[in-house]
Short mmCIF file of C-alpha atoms and ligand atoms in Angstrom, two decimals:
data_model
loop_
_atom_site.label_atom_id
_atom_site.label_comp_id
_atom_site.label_asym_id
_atom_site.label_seq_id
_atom_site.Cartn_x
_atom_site.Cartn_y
_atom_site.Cartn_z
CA UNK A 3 -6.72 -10.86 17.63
CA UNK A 4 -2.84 -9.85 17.13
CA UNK A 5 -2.17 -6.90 19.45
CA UNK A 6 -1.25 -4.04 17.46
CA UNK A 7 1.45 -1.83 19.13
CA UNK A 8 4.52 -1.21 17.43
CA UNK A 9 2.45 -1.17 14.47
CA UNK A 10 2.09 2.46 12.89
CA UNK A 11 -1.01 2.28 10.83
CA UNK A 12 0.61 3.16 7.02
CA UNK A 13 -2.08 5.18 4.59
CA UNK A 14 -1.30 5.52 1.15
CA UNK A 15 -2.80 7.32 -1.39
CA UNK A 16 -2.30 5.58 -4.90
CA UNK A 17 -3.09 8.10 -7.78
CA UNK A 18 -2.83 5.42 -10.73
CA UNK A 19 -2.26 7.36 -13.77
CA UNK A 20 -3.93 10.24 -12.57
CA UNK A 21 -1.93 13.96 -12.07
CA UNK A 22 0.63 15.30 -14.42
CA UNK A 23 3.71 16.38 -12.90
CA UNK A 24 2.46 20.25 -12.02
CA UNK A 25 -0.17 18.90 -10.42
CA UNK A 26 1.29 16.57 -8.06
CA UNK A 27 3.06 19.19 -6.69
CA UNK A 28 0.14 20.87 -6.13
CA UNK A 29 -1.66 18.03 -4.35
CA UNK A 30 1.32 17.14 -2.19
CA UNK A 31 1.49 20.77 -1.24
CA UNK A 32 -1.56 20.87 0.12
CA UNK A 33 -0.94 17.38 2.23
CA UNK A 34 1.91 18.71 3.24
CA UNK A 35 -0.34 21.68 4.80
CA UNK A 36 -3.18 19.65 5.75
CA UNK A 37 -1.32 17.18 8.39
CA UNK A 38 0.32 17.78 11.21
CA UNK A 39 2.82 16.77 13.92
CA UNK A 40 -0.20 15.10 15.73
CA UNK A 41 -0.79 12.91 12.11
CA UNK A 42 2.85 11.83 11.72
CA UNK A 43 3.25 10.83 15.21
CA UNK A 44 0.60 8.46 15.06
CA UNK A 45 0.50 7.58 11.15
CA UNK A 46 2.92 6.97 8.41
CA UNK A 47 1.22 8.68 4.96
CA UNK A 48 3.27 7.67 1.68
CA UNK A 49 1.98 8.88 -2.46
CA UNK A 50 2.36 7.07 -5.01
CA UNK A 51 2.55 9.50 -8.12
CA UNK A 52 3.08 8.39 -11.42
CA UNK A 53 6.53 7.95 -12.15
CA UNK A 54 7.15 10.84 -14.77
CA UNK A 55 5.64 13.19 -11.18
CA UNK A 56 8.28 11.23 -8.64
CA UNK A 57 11.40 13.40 -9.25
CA UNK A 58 9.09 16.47 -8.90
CA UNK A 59 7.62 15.65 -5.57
CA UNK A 60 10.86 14.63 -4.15
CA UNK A 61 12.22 18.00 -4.56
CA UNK A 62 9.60 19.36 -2.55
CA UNK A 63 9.64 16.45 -0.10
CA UNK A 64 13.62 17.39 0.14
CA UNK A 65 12.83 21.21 0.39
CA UNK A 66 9.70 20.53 3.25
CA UNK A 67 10.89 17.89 4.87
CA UNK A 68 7.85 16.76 6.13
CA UNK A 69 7.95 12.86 7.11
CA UNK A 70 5.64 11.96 3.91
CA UNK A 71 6.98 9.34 2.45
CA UNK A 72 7.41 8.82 -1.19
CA UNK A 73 5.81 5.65 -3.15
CA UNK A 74 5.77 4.20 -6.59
CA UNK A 75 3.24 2.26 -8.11
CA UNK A 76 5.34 -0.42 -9.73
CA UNK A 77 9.06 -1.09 -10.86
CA UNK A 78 10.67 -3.79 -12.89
CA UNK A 79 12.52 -6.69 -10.96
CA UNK A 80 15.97 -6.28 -12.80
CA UNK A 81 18.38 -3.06 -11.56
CA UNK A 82 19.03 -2.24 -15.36
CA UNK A 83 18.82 -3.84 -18.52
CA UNK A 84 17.28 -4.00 -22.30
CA UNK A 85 13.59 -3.51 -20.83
CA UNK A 86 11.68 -0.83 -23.01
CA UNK A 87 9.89 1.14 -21.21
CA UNK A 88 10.36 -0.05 -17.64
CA UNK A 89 11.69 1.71 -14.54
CA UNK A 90 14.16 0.25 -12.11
CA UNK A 91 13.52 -0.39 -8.66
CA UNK A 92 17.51 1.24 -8.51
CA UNK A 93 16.29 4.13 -10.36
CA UNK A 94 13.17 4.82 -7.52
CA UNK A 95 15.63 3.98 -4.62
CA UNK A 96 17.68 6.89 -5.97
CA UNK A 97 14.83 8.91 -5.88
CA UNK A 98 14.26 8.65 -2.31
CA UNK A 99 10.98 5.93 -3.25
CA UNK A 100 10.58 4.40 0.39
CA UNK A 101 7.51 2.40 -0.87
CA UNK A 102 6.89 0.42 -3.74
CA UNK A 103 3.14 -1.31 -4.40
CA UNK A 104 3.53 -4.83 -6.12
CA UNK A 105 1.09 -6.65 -7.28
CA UNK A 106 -1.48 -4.55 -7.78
CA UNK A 107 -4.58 -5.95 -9.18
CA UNK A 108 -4.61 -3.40 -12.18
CA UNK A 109 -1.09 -4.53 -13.34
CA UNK A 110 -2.36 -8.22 -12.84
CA UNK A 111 -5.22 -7.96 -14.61
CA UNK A 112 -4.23 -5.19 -17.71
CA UNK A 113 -0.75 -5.82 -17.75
CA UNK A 114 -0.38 -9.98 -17.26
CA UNK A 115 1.41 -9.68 -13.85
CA UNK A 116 1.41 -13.03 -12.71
CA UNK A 117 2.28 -14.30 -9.25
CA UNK A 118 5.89 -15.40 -10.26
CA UNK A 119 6.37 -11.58 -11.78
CA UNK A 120 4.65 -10.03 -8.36
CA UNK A 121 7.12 -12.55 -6.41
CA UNK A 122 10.32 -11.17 -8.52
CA UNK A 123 9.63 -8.00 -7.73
CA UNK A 124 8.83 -8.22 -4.26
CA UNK A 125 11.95 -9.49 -4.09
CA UNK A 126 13.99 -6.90 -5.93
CA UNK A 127 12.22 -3.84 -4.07
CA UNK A 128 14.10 -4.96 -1.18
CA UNK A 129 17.20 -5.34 -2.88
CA UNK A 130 17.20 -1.67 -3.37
CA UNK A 131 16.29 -1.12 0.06
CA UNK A 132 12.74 -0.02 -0.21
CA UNK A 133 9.75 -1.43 1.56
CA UNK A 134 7.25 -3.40 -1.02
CA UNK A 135 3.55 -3.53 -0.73
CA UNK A 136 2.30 -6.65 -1.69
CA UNK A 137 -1.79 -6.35 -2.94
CA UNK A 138 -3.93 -9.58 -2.53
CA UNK A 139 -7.56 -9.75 -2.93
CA UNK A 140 -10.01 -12.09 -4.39
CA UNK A 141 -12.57 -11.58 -7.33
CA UNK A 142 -16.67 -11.18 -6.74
CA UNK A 143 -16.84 -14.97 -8.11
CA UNK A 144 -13.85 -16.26 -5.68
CA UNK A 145 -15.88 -14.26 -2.81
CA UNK A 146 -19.51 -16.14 -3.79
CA UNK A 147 -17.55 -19.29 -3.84
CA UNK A 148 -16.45 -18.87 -0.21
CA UNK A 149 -12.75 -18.90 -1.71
CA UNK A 150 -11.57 -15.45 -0.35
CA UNK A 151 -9.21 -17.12 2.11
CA UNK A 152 -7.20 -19.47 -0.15
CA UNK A 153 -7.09 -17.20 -2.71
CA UNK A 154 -5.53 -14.50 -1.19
CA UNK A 155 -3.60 -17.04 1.11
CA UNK A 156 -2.51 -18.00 -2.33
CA UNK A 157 -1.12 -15.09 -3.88
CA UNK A 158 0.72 -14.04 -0.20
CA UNK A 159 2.52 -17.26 -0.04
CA UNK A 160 3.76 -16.75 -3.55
CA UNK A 161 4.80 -13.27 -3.04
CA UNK A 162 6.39 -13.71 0.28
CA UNK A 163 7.92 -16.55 -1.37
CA UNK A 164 11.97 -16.36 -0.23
CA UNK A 165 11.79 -14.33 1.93
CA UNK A 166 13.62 -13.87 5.47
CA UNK A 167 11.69 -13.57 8.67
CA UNK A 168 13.15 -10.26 9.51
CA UNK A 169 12.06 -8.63 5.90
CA UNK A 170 8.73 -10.08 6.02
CA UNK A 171 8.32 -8.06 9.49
CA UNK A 172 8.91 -4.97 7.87
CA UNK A 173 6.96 -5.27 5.11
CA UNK A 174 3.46 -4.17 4.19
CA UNK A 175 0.34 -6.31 2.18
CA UNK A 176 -2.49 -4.65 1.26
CA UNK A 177 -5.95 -6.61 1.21
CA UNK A 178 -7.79 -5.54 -1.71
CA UNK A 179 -10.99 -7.15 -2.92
CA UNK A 180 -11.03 -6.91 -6.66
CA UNK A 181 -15.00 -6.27 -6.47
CA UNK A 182 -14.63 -3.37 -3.74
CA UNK A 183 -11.76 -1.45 -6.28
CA UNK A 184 -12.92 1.94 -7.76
CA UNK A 185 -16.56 0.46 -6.93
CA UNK A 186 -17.73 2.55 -3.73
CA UNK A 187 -18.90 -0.79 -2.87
CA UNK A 188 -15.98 -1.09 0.05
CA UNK A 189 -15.45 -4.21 1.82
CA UNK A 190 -16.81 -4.15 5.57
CA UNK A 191 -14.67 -3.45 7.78
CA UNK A 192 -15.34 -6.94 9.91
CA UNK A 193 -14.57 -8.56 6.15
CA UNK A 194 -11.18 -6.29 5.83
CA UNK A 195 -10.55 -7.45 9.49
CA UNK A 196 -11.36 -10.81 8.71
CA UNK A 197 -8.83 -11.37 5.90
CA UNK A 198 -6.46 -9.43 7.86
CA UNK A 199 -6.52 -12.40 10.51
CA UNK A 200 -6.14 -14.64 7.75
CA UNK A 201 -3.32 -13.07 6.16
CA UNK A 202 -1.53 -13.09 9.54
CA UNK A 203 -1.61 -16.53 11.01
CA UNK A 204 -0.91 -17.91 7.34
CA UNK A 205 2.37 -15.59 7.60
CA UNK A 206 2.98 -16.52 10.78
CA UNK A 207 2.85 -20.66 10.00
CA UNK A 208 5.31 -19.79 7.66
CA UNK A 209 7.72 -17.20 8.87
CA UNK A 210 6.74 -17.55 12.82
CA UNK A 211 4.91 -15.04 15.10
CA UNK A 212 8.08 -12.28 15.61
CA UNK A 213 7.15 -11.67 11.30
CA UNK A 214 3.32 -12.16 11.68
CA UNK A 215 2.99 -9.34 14.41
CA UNK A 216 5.58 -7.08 12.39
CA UNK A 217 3.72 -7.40 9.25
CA UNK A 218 1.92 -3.83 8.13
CA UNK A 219 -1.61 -5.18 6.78
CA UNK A 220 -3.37 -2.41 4.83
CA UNK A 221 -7.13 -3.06 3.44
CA UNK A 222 -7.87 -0.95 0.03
CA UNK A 223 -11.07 -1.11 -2.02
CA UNK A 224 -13.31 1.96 -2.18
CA UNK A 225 -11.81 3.60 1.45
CA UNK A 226 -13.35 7.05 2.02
CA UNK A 227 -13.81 9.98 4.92
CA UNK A 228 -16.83 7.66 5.72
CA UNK A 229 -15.23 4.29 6.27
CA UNK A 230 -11.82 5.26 7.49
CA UNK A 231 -12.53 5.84 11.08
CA UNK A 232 -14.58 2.09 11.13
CA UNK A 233 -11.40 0.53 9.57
CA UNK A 234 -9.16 1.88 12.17
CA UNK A 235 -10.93 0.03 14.78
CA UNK A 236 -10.32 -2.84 13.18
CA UNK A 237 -7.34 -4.80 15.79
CA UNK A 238 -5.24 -6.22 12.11
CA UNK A 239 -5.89 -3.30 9.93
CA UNK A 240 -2.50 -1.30 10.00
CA UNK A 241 -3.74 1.46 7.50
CA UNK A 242 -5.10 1.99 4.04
CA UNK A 243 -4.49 2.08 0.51
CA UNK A 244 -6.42 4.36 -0.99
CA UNK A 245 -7.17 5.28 -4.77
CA UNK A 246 -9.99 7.58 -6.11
CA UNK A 247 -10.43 9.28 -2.78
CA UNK A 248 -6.79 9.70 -2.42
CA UNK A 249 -6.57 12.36 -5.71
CA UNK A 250 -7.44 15.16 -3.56
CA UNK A 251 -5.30 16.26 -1.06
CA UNK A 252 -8.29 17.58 1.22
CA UNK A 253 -10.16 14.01 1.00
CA UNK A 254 -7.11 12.04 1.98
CA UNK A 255 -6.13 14.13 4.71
CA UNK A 256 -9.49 14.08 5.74
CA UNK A 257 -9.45 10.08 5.93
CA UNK A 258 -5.94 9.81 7.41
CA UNK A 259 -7.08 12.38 9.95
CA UNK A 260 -10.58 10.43 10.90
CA UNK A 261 -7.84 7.19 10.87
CA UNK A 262 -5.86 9.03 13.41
CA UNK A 263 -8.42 10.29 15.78
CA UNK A 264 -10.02 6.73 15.75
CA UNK A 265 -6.90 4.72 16.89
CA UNK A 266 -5.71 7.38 19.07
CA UNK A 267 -9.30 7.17 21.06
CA UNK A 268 -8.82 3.02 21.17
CA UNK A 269 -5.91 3.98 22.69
P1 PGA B 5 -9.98 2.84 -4.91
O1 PGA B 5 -8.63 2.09 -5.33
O2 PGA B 5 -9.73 3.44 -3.55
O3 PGA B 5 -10.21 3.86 -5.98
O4 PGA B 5 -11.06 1.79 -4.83
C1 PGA B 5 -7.89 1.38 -4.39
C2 PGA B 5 -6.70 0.75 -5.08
O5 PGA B 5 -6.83 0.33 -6.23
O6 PGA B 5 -5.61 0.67 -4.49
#
């Protein structure tokens, strides 16, 4: 098991296309209110708001100041361009965006995203100097055909594809089961550790131990007040990214508080 310190767990609540604009100030607000020193000392929280809310929540983030960090859900892979309806990963950089998901198995799967588009915009989420989250995660079928590891061994080595050591250290993937997504079926949290290990040594084969132990390995599927504390006992599991539960600002505080208190009693 890779030894965790200088890790700082990372919990993310994605909204999807959920919350106009009024109301993600509203829900912020209260997260704002909800967490404390103690929380940002141990744990890094980002949201991901839709991107029409972004510019919104920044101004309050600005106003606050509270160390929440701002996320997007997706960006295109070019800084400008002829691109109808698409955001720049430029334009979220200049919007404060620290975090930026890629990958996600919703774009993959509704929007074509293949691995070669997830790998181009890994890649250009750094270029503008923001942090990418790279989702991975296997189907029910892949899982029943024991092919969890190579699939999502797969889809890291493709999206990590180019990268230097150094960036691949500071960068987060997020293990998400396609079967455990908006299910409240979540993965265990021996199978999120499990695939964490995986996810690791495969990195570190191919970008050596230095990027391995760096890496920020988030599980997502289903996470809730109930399962949060179990996942942070898991040694790999640097956080959570969380969807349905993360829509309410009392339920996500809620888990990244139980996420908290459970690391800080492993110590
Ligand atoms: P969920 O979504 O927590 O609603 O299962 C997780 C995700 O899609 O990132």
């Amino acid at each position: 098991m890779a030894r965790r310190q200088g890790r700082k767990p990372l919990l993310s609540g994605n909204w999807k296309m959920n919350h106009d604009h009024f109301k993600a100030i509203a829900v912020s607000q209260r997260l704002v209110f909800r967490l404390s020193p103690a929380d940002y000392d141990a744990v890094e929280v980002s949201v991901h708001p839709p991107f029409t809310d972004i510019r919104s929540v920044q101004v309050l983030l600005d106003n606050d100041e509270p160390p929440l960090a701002l996320g997007a859900q997706s960006c295109h892979w070019e800084d400008s361009g002829a691109y109808t309806g698409e955001v720049s990963p430029a334009m979220l950089s200049k919007l404060g965006v620290r975090y930026v998901i890629a990958g996600h198995s919703e774009r993959r799967r509704y929007f074509d995203e293949t691995d070669e588009i997830v790998r181009l915009k890994v890649a250009a989420i750094f270029r503008s100097n923001m942090t990418p989250i790279l989702c991975v995660g296997e189907t029910a079928e892949e899982r029943d055909a024991g092919e969890t590891v190579t699939r999502v061994v797969s889809q890291l080595e493709s999206g990590l594809q180019g990268l230097e050591r150094e960036q691949v250290a500071g960068m987060v993937v997020a293990y998400e089961p396609l079967w455990a997504i908006g299910t409240g079926r979540p993965a265990s949290p021996s199978d999120a550790q499990a695939a964490a290990v995986a996810i690791r040594s495969a990195v570190s084969q191919r970008f050596g131990a230095a990027a391995s132990e760096g890496l920020r390995i988030q599980y997502g599927g289903s996470v809730n007040t109930e399962t949060s504390a179990a996942l942070a006992e898991m040694p790999d599991v640097d956080g959570a990214l969380v969807g349905g539960a993360s829509l309410d600002a009392d339920t996500f505080a809620d888990i990244v508080v139980a996420f908290r208190k459970q690391r800080a009693s492993r110590g």
